[in-house]
Amino acid sequence: MKDPRRYAARLVDHYLGARIDAAACPAPGLREAVIDLVAAAVPGHVEPLMRTQLDLLTHPSSNRFPDAYLADRATAEDALQKAAAGLRAALAQAGHLVNAQAFERGAAARLRDDVRPALRGELARVPRPLTRPGALGWSLDPAPWFSDSHQEQEPWPPLGLASVAGLRSLPEGALAFAQVDDGPHVGWVQIGLIERQRTPARRYPDQPARQVLIIVGLEAANDDPPPGTLPVSQAPWQLWTRPLQRLAPALTRAAAAAEHISTTDQALVALTDAGATPMVDAPPRRSGPGLPPYVLAPAASVVAALGLQPTGGICGFSLSDTAGEALICRQWRGHLVHDGSFEPLLPVVAGADLLIRPDLFTRLHATIGPSRCQAGIHVSHTTAAQNDDIPDDED
């Protein structure tokens, strides 16, 4: 490799950049020290080990990285741990003496790789549900792909997509939201839905990669939402794990939150930063192996207005009130297909939804105001260039 340090800098930014930036602690030279350690390991360790791993885990004709914890990521993580172990000494050399135990504990908490979103995502997984607004019934059949070289080409974009592609909200308003019709949450209302359906590119016969993205979210607005916007906002995933009093003390008054919902145009469903797939114009999250593609949450104002708290015990993404479980986010990922080569089967459908207990939906609907309650929607389709693939934000 001609420039190991440049390669090391790319690895550090790719795998560790967000964690180092979010550390928010005095860390003189931390990033540079990590890059130096990785660069020193590239020629004699990373390159030969990566070559061996790829030879053992992939087919010779494959150009896709295997779903494994490879040497480049392991080396970057090891370098961060080694460099961070010297932070307190570096501070002392710069003339800053700190409380040893408190600093070490705080630095470790800020720099560690948080596995909780991935673990909760697994606990929240369900078989792909059929719950979705009636206008999206066509999307129950995943986007078409070629599973047989002699198969005739199916319509693209999928039939039915055109009927909603130009909509920013569903005309039925609150009545457009679907209800769960079976299982432990029967009768609950689906106020948020996001699903990505992908078609991997094929060489034989040549077919480009394709993608359908569907987003539905509860919104409060006096008029139609602006075109080009999404029916979801952004929120920290800790809404599922920390009481709002600790996460956002200014938003804990239920009366003030209810008034805000009833008077302010806003999306009441949020895409959190726990997912591997980001909002538009946000960088993909590279921290935490096993992250689910999407994690939805209610807006903080909804949590405050309804008096919700994180559900106790071992669970997925769940909030409760005095009557019990009140709001959950479910996860699904599956529909395995192949891309016509020697690759393993790929899950091409991934999604999440947000369910609320019926009595709380009635209460929230009244708080928003019947005329202001909207079912926001965004549906789009993408076709990659003939020889390219649609980037996978989870890789």
XYZ file of N, CA and C in Angstrom, residues 19-21 23-33 80 83-84 86-88 90-91 96 103 107 110-111:
81
model
N -17.736 8.394 17.107
C -17.496 8.186 18.538
C -16.449 9.150 19.075
N -15.401 9.379 18.310
C -14.369 10.328 18.750
C -14.944 11.743 18.803
N -15.745 12.106 17.796
C -16.349 13.446 17.777
C -17.336 13.635 18.921
N -17.229 12.212 21.800
C -16.656 11.989 23.126
C -16.765 13.222 23.997
N -16.649 14.422 23.393
C -16.824 15.690 24.125
C -15.995 15.739 25.400
N -14.789 15.224 25.338
C -13.905 15.295 26.500
C -12.549 15.807 26.039
N -11.763 16.384 26.932
C -10.437 16.842 26.529
C -9.618 15.651 26.037
N -9.333 15.597 24.769
C -8.631 14.452 24.196
C -7.532 14.946 23.264
N -6.464 15.536 23.821
C -5.422 16.098 22.957
C -4.741 15.020 22.120
N -4.863 15.164 20.803
C -4.173 14.252 19.907
C -4.736 12.860 19.828
N -5.948 12.627 20.337
C -6.496 11.265 20.349
C -6.651 10.715 18.935
N -7.298 11.481 18.065
C -7.520 11.000 16.704
C -6.182 10.720 16.007
N -5.223 11.628 16.161
C -3.931 11.447 15.507
C -3.212 10.218 16.050
N -3.316 9.987 17.359
C -2.668 8.817 17.948
C -3.285 7.524 17.426
N -8.007 2.456 19.076
C -8.732 3.417 19.912
C -8.566 3.081 21.384
N -4.960 3.972 22.443
C -4.720 5.416 22.507
C -5.482 6.045 23.663
N -6.731 5.624 23.876
C -7.536 6.210 24.948
C -6.965 5.892 26.323
N -4.063 6.197 27.204
C -3.055 7.198 27.553
C -3.584 8.608 27.647
N -4.894 8.776 27.605
C -5.461 10.126 27.618
C -5.080 10.910 28.868
N -5.186 10.256 30.028
C -4.932 10.986 31.275
C -3.469 11.409 31.359
N -1.583 12.044 28.753
C -1.421 13.139 27.798
C -1.898 14.459 28.407
N -2.988 14.408 29.143
C -3.492 15.618 29.796
C -2.498 16.122 30.837
N -2.742 19.494 32.693
C -4.102 19.359 33.223
C -4.183 18.113 34.097
N -12.323 10.591 35.647
C -11.989 10.827 34.245
C -11.995 9.524 33.460
N -14.476 8.924 30.373
C -13.931 8.741 29.027
C -14.343 7.397 28.450
N -17.939 7.463 27.250
C -18.178 8.238 26.034
C -17.596 7.577 24.788
N -16.530 6.803 24.952
C -15.840 6.240 23.792
C -16.249 4.803 23.468
